[in-house]
PDB file of C-alpha atoms in Angstrom:
ATOM      1  CA  UNK A   1       0.141  -0.172  -0.071  1.00 51.00           C
ATOM      2  CA  UNK A   2       1.276   3.499  -0.819  1.00 55.00           C
ATOM      3  CA  UNK A   3      -0.339   5.056   2.380  1.00 63.00           C
ATOM      4  CA  UNK A   4      -3.575   6.603   0.714  1.00 90.00           C
ATOM      5  CA  UNK A   5      -6.912   4.826   1.553  1.00 97.00           C
ATOM      6  CA  UNK A   6      -9.849   3.684  -0.628  1.00 97.00           C
ATOM      7  CA  UNK A   7     -11.302   6.385   1.217  1.00 97.00           C
ATOM      8  CA  UNK A   8      -9.193   9.167   0.144  1.00 97.00           C
ATOM      9  CA  UNK A   9      -9.376   8.069  -3.234  1.00 96.00           C
ATOM     10  CA  UNK A  10     -13.142   8.009  -3.233  1.00 96.00           C
ATOM     11  CA  UNK A  11     -12.890  11.475  -1.403  1.00 96.00           C
ATOM     12  CA  UNK A  12     -10.996  13.198  -4.127  1.00 96.00           C
ATOM     13  CA  UNK A  13     -12.925  11.650  -6.886  1.00 95.00           C
ATOM     14  CA  UNK A  14     -16.161  13.802  -4.828  1.00 95.00           C
ATOM     15  CA  UNK A  15     -13.640  16.616  -4.713  1.00 95.00           C
ATOM     16  CA  UNK A  16     -12.972  16.540  -8.536  1.00 95.00           C
ATOM     17  CA  UNK A  17     -16.446  15.829  -9.489  1.00 94.00           C
ATOM     18  CA  UNK A  18     -18.089  18.820  -7.325  1.00 95.00           C
ATOM     19  CA  UNK A  19     -20.726  16.611  -5.186  1.00 95.00           C
ATOM     20  CA  UNK A  20     -21.729  13.584  -3.654  1.00 93.00           C
ATOM     21  CA  UNK A  21     -24.804  11.859  -5.362  1.00 89.00           C
ATOM     22  CA  UNK A  22     -26.285  10.027  -3.144  1.00 78.00           C
ATOM     23  CA  UNK A  23     -28.692   8.545  -5.145  1.00 73.00           C
ATOM     24  CA  UNK A  24     -26.190   6.733  -7.678  1.00 72.00           C
ATOM     25  CA  UNK A  25     -23.906   6.019  -5.246  1.00 67.00           C
ATOM     26  CA  UNK A  26     -21.258   7.036  -7.667  1.00 70.00           C
ATOM     27  CA  UNK A  27     -18.254   6.772  -5.031  1.00 83.00           C
ATOM     28  CA  UNK A  28     -18.952   2.269  -4.985  1.00 89.00           C
ATOM     29  CA  UNK A  29     -17.177   1.169  -8.053  1.00 92.00           C
ATOM     30  CA  UNK A  30     -14.084   3.480  -7.118  1.00 94.00           C
ATOM     31  CA  UNK A  31     -14.115   1.697  -3.544  1.00 96.00           C
ATOM     32  CA  UNK A  32     -14.586  -1.548  -4.823  1.00 96.00           C
ATOM     33  CA  UNK A  33     -11.843  -1.107  -7.394  1.00 96.00           C
ATOM     34  CA  UNK A  34      -9.147   0.046  -5.225  1.00 97.00           C
ATOM     35  CA  UNK A  35     -10.026  -2.017  -1.983  1.00 97.00           C
ATOM     36  CA  UNK A  36      -9.398  -4.969  -4.502  1.00 98.00           C
ATOM     37  CA  UNK A  37      -6.223  -3.385  -5.345  1.00 97.00           C
ATOM     38  CA  UNK A  38      -4.364  -3.062  -2.057  1.00 98.00           C
ATOM     39  CA  UNK A  39      -5.727  -6.636  -1.172  1.00 98.00           C
ATOM     40  CA  UNK A  40      -3.682  -8.000  -4.279  1.00 98.00           C
ATOM     41  CA  UNK A  41      -0.592  -5.958  -2.967  1.00 97.00           C
ATOM     42  CA  UNK A  42      -0.517  -7.121   0.695  1.00 97.00           C
ATOM     43  CA  UNK A  43      -1.895 -10.360   0.262  1.00 98.00           C
ATOM     44  CA  UNK A  44       0.162 -13.221  -1.162  1.00 98.00           C
ATOM     45  CA  UNK A  45      -2.461 -15.764  -1.554  1.00 97.00           C
ATOM     46  CA  UNK A  46      -5.241 -13.903  -2.714  1.00 98.00           C
ATOM     47  CA  UNK A  47      -2.882 -12.283  -5.378  1.00 98.00           C
ATOM     48  CA  UNK A  48      -1.736 -15.916  -6.936  1.00 97.00           C
ATOM     49  CA  UNK A  49      -4.962 -17.149  -7.265  1.00 97.00           C
ATOM     50  CA  UNK A  50      -5.648 -13.531  -9.054  1.00 97.00           C
ATOM     51  CA  UNK A  51      -2.783 -14.112 -11.231  1.00 97.00           C
ATOM     52  CA  UNK A  52      -3.064 -17.144 -12.706  1.00 95.00           C
ATOM     53  CA  UNK A  53      -6.642 -16.987 -13.118  1.00 93.00           C
ATOM     54  CA  UNK A  54      -8.509 -19.085 -10.963  1.00 95.00           C
ATOM     55  CA  UNK A  55     -10.412 -16.005  -9.505  1.00 96.00           C
ATOM     56  CA  UNK A  56     -11.847 -12.911 -11.216  1.00 95.00           C
ATOM     57  CA  UNK A  57     -13.762  -9.782 -10.803  1.00 95.00           C
ATOM     58  CA  UNK A  58     -16.623  -8.542 -11.813  1.00 94.00           C
ATOM     59  CA  UNK A  59     -18.559  -5.090 -10.950  1.00 93.00           C
ATOM     60  CA  UNK A  60     -22.621  -4.059 -10.624  1.00 89.00           C
ATOM     61  CA  UNK A  61     -23.371  -8.142 -10.722  1.00 88.00           C
ATOM     62  CA  UNK A  62     -26.806  -9.141 -10.186  1.00 85.00           C
ATOM     63  CA  UNK A  63     -27.674 -10.589  -6.389  1.00 83.00           C
ATOM     64  CA  UNK A  64     -28.411 -14.335  -6.844  1.00 81.00           C
ATOM     65  CA  UNK A  65     -31.913 -15.061  -5.492  1.00 66.00           C
ATOM     66  CA  UNK A  66     -33.875 -13.294  -8.453  1.00 54.00           C
ATOM     67  CA  UNK A  67     -33.292  -9.916  -6.534  1.00 60.00           C
ATOM     68  CA  UNK A  68     -33.239  -6.851  -8.125  1.00 60.00           C
ATOM     69  CA  UNK A  69     -30.521  -5.405  -6.268  1.00 78.00           C
ATOM     70  CA  UNK A  70     -26.760  -5.757  -7.799  1.00 86.00           C
ATOM     71  CA  UNK A  71     -23.563  -6.815  -5.957  1.00 92.00           C
ATOM     72  CA  UNK A  72     -20.758  -3.841  -5.974  1.00 94.00           C
ATOM     73  CA  UNK A  73     -18.231  -6.157  -6.509  1.00 95.00           C
ATOM     74  CA  UNK A  74     -17.908  -9.760  -6.841  1.00 96.00           C
ATOM     75  CA  UNK A  75     -14.763 -11.979  -6.888  1.00 97.00           C
ATOM     76  CA  UNK A  76     -15.231 -15.859  -7.974  1.00 96.00           C
ATOM     77  CA  UNK A  77     -13.929 -18.410 -10.119  1.00 94.00           C
ATOM     78  CA  UNK A  78     -15.080 -17.869 -13.341  1.00 92.00           C
ATOM     79  CA  UNK A  79     -18.337 -19.775 -14.622  1.00 84.00           C
ATOM     80  CA  UNK A  80     -18.208 -21.677 -18.167  1.00 79.00           C
ATOM     81  CA  UNK A  81     -16.716 -19.668 -20.899  1.00 71.00           C
ATOM     82  CA  UNK A  82     -15.308 -17.542 -18.270  1.00 71.00           C
ATOM     83  CA  UNK A  83     -17.912 -14.376 -19.268  1.00 79.00           C
ATOM     84  CA  UNK A  84     -19.686 -14.364 -15.766  1.00 83.00           C
ATOM     85  CA  UNK A  85     -18.606 -15.622 -12.369  1.00 89.00           C
ATOM     86  CA  UNK A  86     -20.083 -18.902 -11.030  1.00 89.00           C
ATOM     87  CA  UNK A  87     -21.960 -17.720  -8.113  1.00 89.00           C
ATOM     88  CA  UNK A  88     -21.799 -20.843  -6.535  1.00 91.00           C
ATOM     89  CA  UNK A  89     -18.016 -20.510  -6.094  1.00 94.00           C
ATOM     90  CA  UNK A  90     -17.666 -16.886  -4.726  1.00 95.00           C
ATOM     91  CA  UNK A  91     -15.170 -15.811  -2.595  1.00 97.00           C
ATOM     92  CA  UNK A  92     -15.179 -12.303  -1.930  1.00 97.00           C
ATOM     93  CA  UNK A  93     -18.326  -9.644  -2.241  1.00 97.00           C
ATOM     94  CA  UNK A  94     -17.971  -5.664  -1.760  1.00 97.00           C
ATOM     95  CA  UNK A  95     -20.965  -4.062  -1.086  1.00 96.00           C
ATOM     96  CA  UNK A  96     -20.846   0.466  -0.157  1.00 96.00           C
ATOM     97  CA  UNK A  97     -22.992   2.439   1.152  1.00 95.00           C
ATOM     98  CA  UNK A  98     -23.093   6.077   2.398  1.00 94.00           C
ATOM     99  CA  UNK A  99     -25.419   8.360   4.642  1.00 94.00           C
ATOM    100  CA  UNK A 100     -24.144  11.776   3.660  1.00 91.00           C
ATOM    101  CA  UNK A 101     -27.281  13.909   3.070  1.00 85.00           C
ATOM    102  CA  UNK A 102     -29.677  12.358   5.556  1.00 79.00           C
ATOM    103  CA  UNK A 103     -28.904  10.605   8.546  1.00 89.00           C
ATOM    104  CA  UNK A 104     -32.367   9.794   8.679  1.00 87.00           C
ATOM    105  CA  UNK A 105     -31.961   6.904   5.781  1.00 90.00           C
ATOM    106  CA  UNK A 106     -29.676   4.842   8.140  1.00 94.00           C
ATOM    107  CA  UNK A 107     -32.054   2.214   8.344  1.00 95.00           C
ATOM    108  CA  UNK A 108     -32.804   1.676   4.679  1.00 94.00           C
ATOM    109  CA  UNK A 109     -28.893   1.334   4.260  1.00 94.00           C
ATOM    110  CA  UNK A 110     -28.920  -0.964   7.070  1.00 96.00           C
ATOM    111  CA  UNK A 111     -31.556  -3.221   5.729  1.00 95.00           C
ATOM    112  CA  UNK A 112     -30.084  -3.413   2.292  1.00 93.00           C
ATOM    113  CA  UNK A 113     -26.847  -4.517   3.980  1.00 96.00           C
ATOM    114  CA  UNK A 114     -28.521  -7.227   6.231  1.00 96.00           C
ATOM    115  CA  UNK A 115     -30.530  -8.477   3.151  1.00 94.00           C
ATOM    116  CA  UNK A 116     -27.527  -8.855   1.308  1.00 94.00           C
ATOM    117  CA  UNK A 117     -25.366 -10.591   3.936  1.00 95.00           C
ATOM    118  CA  UNK A 118     -28.321 -13.076   4.416  1.00 94.00           C
ATOM    119  CA  UNK A 119     -28.424 -14.050   0.702  1.00 93.00           C
ATOM    120  CA  UNK A 120     -25.118 -14.301   0.171  1.00 94.00           C
ATOM    121  CA  UNK A 121     -24.216 -16.700   3.261  1.00 94.00           C
ATOM    122  CA  UNK A 122     -27.398 -18.576   2.172  1.00 93.00           C
ATOM    123  CA  UNK A 123     -25.686 -18.821  -1.314  1.00 92.00           C
ATOM    124  CA  UNK A 124     -22.269 -19.597  -0.299  1.00 94.00           C
ATOM    125  CA  UNK A 125     -21.310 -19.162   3.567  1.00 96.00           C
ATOM    126  CA  UNK A 126     -17.468 -19.397   3.017  1.00 96.00           C
ATOM    127  CA  UNK A 127     -17.672 -16.184   0.714  1.00 97.00           C
ATOM    128  CA  UNK A 128     -15.867 -13.294   2.057  1.00 97.00           C
ATOM    129  CA  UNK A 129     -18.334 -10.271   2.371  1.00 97.00           C
ATOM    130  CA  UNK A 130     -17.726  -6.799   3.051  1.00 98.00           C
ATOM    131  CA  UNK A 131     -19.559  -3.928   3.906  1.00 98.00           C
ATOM    132  CA  UNK A 132     -18.218  -0.158   3.483  1.00 97.00           C
ATOM    133  CA  UNK A 133     -20.054   2.988   4.694  1.00 97.00           C
ATOM    134  CA  UNK A 134     -19.069   6.121   4.400  1.00 96.00           C
ATOM    135  CA  UNK A 135     -20.729   8.375   7.669  1.00 97.00           C
ATOM    136  CA  UNK A 136     -21.143  12.027   7.003  1.00 96.00           C
ATOM    137  CA  UNK A 137     -20.225  14.490   9.930  1.00 97.00           C
ATOM    138  CA  UNK A 138     -21.112  17.852   8.587  1.00 97.00           C
ATOM    139  CA  UNK A 139     -23.964  19.273  10.184  1.00 95.00           C
ATOM    140  CA  UNK A 140     -25.472  20.737   6.818  1.00 96.00           C
ATOM    141  CA  UNK A 141     -25.474  19.220   3.210  1.00 96.00           C
ATOM    142  CA  UNK A 142     -26.347  21.178  -0.008  1.00 97.00           C
ATOM    143  CA  UNK A 143     -28.196  18.283  -1.752  1.00 95.00           C
ATOM    144  CA  UNK A 144     -27.342  19.066  -5.386  1.00 95.00           C
ATOM    145  CA  UNK A 145     -28.478  15.432  -6.619  1.00 93.00           C
ATOM    146  CA  UNK A 146     -32.042  16.025  -5.145  1.00 92.00           C
ATOM    147  CA  UNK A 147     -32.638  19.738  -5.145  1.00 94.00           C
ATOM    148  CA  UNK A 148     -30.535  21.812  -7.463  1.00 96.00           C
ATOM    149  CA  UNK A 149     -29.316  19.755 -10.429  1.00 95.00           C
ATOM    150  CA  UNK A 150     -33.283  18.450 -11.316  1.00 94.00           C
ATOM    151  CA  UNK A 151     -34.117  21.807 -11.798  1.00 94.00           C
ATOM    152  CA  UNK A 152     -31.891  23.010 -14.310  1.00 95.00           C
ATOM    153  CA  UNK A 153     -30.998  22.585 -17.520  1.00 95.00           C
ATOM    154  CA  UNK A 154     -27.579  20.779 -17.984  1.00 95.00           C
ATOM    155  CA  UNK A 155     -25.580  23.712 -19.594  1.00 96.00           C
ATOM    156  CA  UNK A 156     -27.012  26.129 -16.788  1.00 96.00           C
ATOM    157  CA  UNK A 157     -25.855  23.836 -14.247  1.00 97.00           C
ATOM    158  CA  UNK A 158     -22.751  23.217 -15.576  1.00 97.00           C
ATOM    159  CA  UNK A 159     -21.421  26.744 -16.482  1.00 97.00           C
ATOM    160  CA  UNK A 160     -22.991  28.352 -12.799  1.00 96.00           C
ATOM    161  CA  UNK A 161     -23.143  25.529 -10.495  1.00 98.00           C
ATOM    162  CA  UNK A 162     -20.843  22.936 -10.939  1.00 97.00           C
ATOM    163  CA  UNK A 163     -17.620  24.932 -11.216  1.00 97.00           C
ATOM    164  CA  UNK A 164     -18.195  26.685  -7.535  1.00 98.00           C
ATOM    165  CA  UNK A 165     -19.372  23.187  -5.700  1.00 98.00           C
ATOM    166  CA  UNK A 166     -16.721  21.716  -3.117  1.00 98.00           C
ATOM    167  CA  UNK A 167     -14.648  24.865  -3.612  1.00 97.00           C
ATOM    168  CA  UNK A 168     -15.316  26.854  -0.489  1.00 97.00           C
ATOM    169  CA  UNK A 169     -17.985  29.125  -2.132  1.00 98.00           C
ATOM    170  CA  UNK A 170     -19.928  30.030   1.433  1.00 97.00           C
ATOM    171  CA  UNK A 171     -22.539  32.197  -1.489  1.00 98.00           C
ATOM    172  CA  UNK A 172     -24.063  28.293  -2.383  1.00 98.00           C
ATOM    173  CA  UNK A 173     -25.630  28.364   0.682  1.00 98.00           C
ATOM    174  CA  UNK A 174     -27.710  31.891   0.344  1.00 97.00           C
ATOM    175  CA  UNK A 175     -28.293  31.035  -2.998  1.00 97.00           C
ATOM    176  CA  UNK A 176     -30.039  27.684  -2.864  1.00 97.00           C
ATOM    177  CA  UNK A 177     -31.131  27.982   0.873  1.00 97.00           C
ATOM    178  CA  UNK A 178     -33.996  25.043  -0.412  1.00 96.00           C
ATOM    179  CA  UNK A 179     -31.652  22.920  -0.973  1.00 96.00           C
ATOM    180  CA  UNK A 180     -30.036  22.633   2.477  1.00 96.00           C
ATOM    181  CA  UNK A 181     -30.231  19.277   4.121  1.00 94.00           C
ATOM    182  CA  UNK A 182     -29.710  19.275   7.822  1.00 94.00           C
ATOM    183  CA  UNK A 183     -28.296  16.659  10.400  1.00 93.00           C
ATOM    184  CA  UNK A 184     -28.238  17.165  13.987  1.00 94.00           C
ATOM    185  CA  UNK A 185     -24.479  17.077  15.918  1.00 93.00           C
ATOM    186  CA  UNK A 186     -25.345  13.193  17.351  1.00 95.00           C
ATOM    187  CA  UNK A 187     -26.927  12.182  13.561  1.00 96.00           C
ATOM    188  CA  UNK A 188     -23.146  10.418  13.179  1.00 96.00           C
ATOM    189  CA  UNK A 189     -23.046   8.805  16.306  1.00 96.00           C
ATOM    190  CA  UNK A 190     -26.438   7.525  16.014  1.00 96.00           C
ATOM    191  CA  UNK A 191     -25.603   6.199  12.071  1.00 97.00           C
ATOM    192  CA  UNK A 192     -22.553   4.475  13.678  1.00 97.00           C
ATOM    193  CA  UNK A 193     -24.143   2.751  16.461  1.00 97.00           C
ATOM    194  CA  UNK A 194     -26.588   1.232  13.969  1.00 97.00           C
ATOM    195  CA  UNK A 195     -24.204  -0.262  11.703  1.00 98.00           C
ATOM    196  CA  UNK A 196     -22.426  -1.561  14.413  1.00 97.00           C
ATOM    197  CA  UNK A 197     -25.478  -3.789  15.169  1.00 98.00           C
ATOM    198  CA  UNK A 198     -24.395  -5.708  11.670  1.00 98.00           C
ATOM    199  CA  UNK A 199     -22.766  -8.922  12.928  1.00 97.00           C
ATOM    200  CA  UNK A 200     -19.055  -9.774  12.103  1.00 97.00           C
ATOM    201  CA  UNK A 201     -17.429 -12.968  12.390  1.00 96.00           C
ATOM    202  CA  UNK A 202     -13.743 -14.243  12.775  1.00 93.00           C
ATOM    203  CA  UNK A 203     -12.037 -15.923   9.566  1.00 90.00           C
ATOM    204  CA  UNK A 204     -12.544 -19.197  10.819  1.00 88.00           C
ATOM    205  CA  UNK A 205     -16.487 -19.314  11.723  1.00 92.00           C
ATOM    206  CA  UNK A 206     -18.056 -19.770   8.195  1.00 95.00           C
ATOM    207  CA  UNK A 207     -20.868 -21.194   9.802  1.00 95.00           C
ATOM    208  CA  UNK A 208     -22.056 -17.662  11.517  1.00 96.00           C
ATOM    209  CA  UNK A 209     -24.433 -15.673   9.717  1.00 97.00           C
ATOM    210  CA  UNK A 210     -22.148 -12.067   9.295  1.00 97.00           C
ATOM    211  CA  UNK A 211     -20.225  -9.922   8.001  1.00 98.00           C
ATOM    212  CA  UNK A 212     -16.062 -10.751   7.723  1.00 98.00           C
ATOM    213  CA  UNK A 213     -15.417  -7.018   8.178  1.00 98.00           C
ATOM    214  CA  UNK A 214     -18.008  -3.331   8.159  1.00 98.00           C
ATOM    215  CA  UNK A 215     -15.763  -0.821   7.364  1.00 98.00           C
ATOM    216  CA  UNK A 216     -17.380   2.757   8.894  1.00 98.00           C
ATOM    217  CA  UNK A 217     -15.615   5.694   7.601  1.00 97.00           C
ATOM    218  CA  UNK A 218     -16.435   9.286   8.900  1.00 98.00           C
ATOM    219  CA  UNK A 219     -16.242  12.125   5.879  1.00 97.00           C
ATOM    220  CA  UNK A 220     -16.843  15.458   5.640  1.00 98.00           C
ATOM    221  CA  UNK A 221     -18.688  16.164   2.477  1.00 97.00           C
ATOM    222  CA  UNK A 222     -20.668  19.201   2.353  1.00 97.00           C
ATOM    223  CA  UNK A 223     -20.739  19.785  -1.248  1.00 97.00           C
ATOM    224  CA  UNK A 224     -19.813  23.171  -0.694  1.00 98.00           C
ATOM    225  CA  UNK A 225     -16.022  23.114   0.800  1.00 98.00           C
ATOM    226  CA  UNK A 226     -13.489  20.737  -0.132  1.00 98.00           C
ATOM    227  CA  UNK A 227     -14.470  17.082   1.170  1.00 97.00           C
ATOM    228  CA  UNK A 228     -11.668  15.178   2.970  1.00 97.00           C
ATOM    229  CA  UNK A 229     -11.821  11.658   5.294  1.00 98.00           C
ATOM    230  CA  UNK A 230     -12.644  13.020   8.575  1.00 97.00           C
ATOM    231  CA  UNK A 231      -9.419  11.624  10.493  1.00 97.00           C
ATOM    232  CA  UNK A 232     -10.326  14.036  13.259  1.00 96.00           C
ATOM    233  CA  UNK A 233     -13.915  12.647  14.708  1.00 96.00           C
ATOM    234  CA  UNK A 234     -15.519  12.247  17.881  1.00 95.00           C
ATOM    235  CA  UNK A 235     -16.827   8.602  16.652  1.00 96.00           C
ATOM    236  CA  UNK A 236     -13.806   6.897  18.049  1.00 96.00           C
ATOM    237  CA  UNK A 237     -13.014   5.504  14.766  1.00 97.00           C
ATOM    238  CA  UNK A 238      -9.348   5.313  13.957  1.00 97.00           C
ATOM    239  CA  UNK A 239      -9.562   5.562   9.857  1.00 97.00           C
ATOM    240  CA  UNK A 240      -6.123   4.356   8.664  1.00 97.00           C
ATOM    241  CA  UNK A 241      -6.034   1.685  11.558  1.00 97.00           C
ATOM    242  CA  UNK A 242      -9.517   0.465  10.775  1.00 97.00           C
ATOM    243  CA  UNK A 243      -8.281   0.240   6.959  1.00 98.00           C
ATOM    244  CA  UNK A 244      -5.373  -1.771   7.793  1.00 97.00           C
ATOM    245  CA  UNK A 245      -7.315  -4.090   9.928  1.00 97.00           C
ATOM    246  CA  UNK A 246      -9.560  -4.860   7.296  1.00 98.00           C
ATOM    247  CA  UNK A 247      -7.149  -5.801   4.676  1.00 98.00           C
ATOM    248  CA  UNK A 248      -5.277  -8.045   7.423  1.00 97.00           C
ATOM    249  CA  UNK A 249      -8.926  -9.729   8.186  1.00 97.00           C
ATOM    250  CA  UNK A 250      -9.796 -10.494   4.569  1.00 97.00           C
ATOM    251  CA  UNK A 251      -6.534 -12.167   3.700  1.00 97.00           C
ATOM    252  CA  UNK A 252      -6.497 -14.294   7.077  1.00 96.00           C
ATOM    253  CA  UNK A 253     -10.108 -15.443   5.817  1.00 96.00           C
ATOM    254  CA  UNK A 254      -9.157 -15.823   2.704  1.00 97.00           C
ATOM    255  CA  UNK A 255      -6.032 -17.749   3.558  1.00 96.00           C
ATOM    256  CA  UNK A 256      -7.830 -20.031   6.327  1.00 95.00           C
ATOM    257  CA  UNK A 257     -10.661 -20.690   3.455  1.00 95.00           C
ATOM    258  CA  UNK A 258      -8.728 -21.596   0.658  1.00 95.00           C
ATOM    259  CA  UNK A 259      -5.433 -21.938   1.260  1.00 92.00           C
ATOM    260  CA  UNK A 260      -4.762 -24.217   4.256  1.00 80.00           C
TER     261      UNK A 260
END
């Protein structure tokens, strides 16, 4: 690893784009790819299987069981023809969520992750399942995707609003007061507490219906100021330590389940 986490890369991408789109979860592919890259770099058994073609990656793959949702990242043995994964030989799945603009949505995002956990355990108990959640620490957020962008034509938005986003332009608050979503000071803590209820399991316990790791990442994103990873936070989360612990847990789980 080069010292930059997947969370940093996601936040940099949001800043370059100008705003976070909570509807599309546009950060998901970036998060998945970077975690995969870091895991390949630090976990030799995983890297050897990947380089040999025994396993491959797929983004946005339909969830098993006829459900409408897609899995953000799937790593599995290739199926016949190698064009699609063999979900019966699934080895790793990463699901990415965010609770930034409205913390009241924490329950819906929690339910989404709980559902994925149960479906994948029924399909392949040995599969390593990971959840990441961006948790917004800003007390107010300019809701660009829902309250600003839909009410302008594309050229107007691109010329008058987009260049001002995530640059520290305080006049955005007064220009678009109807687009402000507010979060209470206690909302991030409540969201962390909610997602801590997702069960996790040690590397050797594939019998437990649980995630192998739940990574909670505090971030400051208000679409007005430059976004940043909230390394200094009141949530008791050591962002870099948690990220390293996640990669270590995934490598140990992978080694225990496919390389003992």
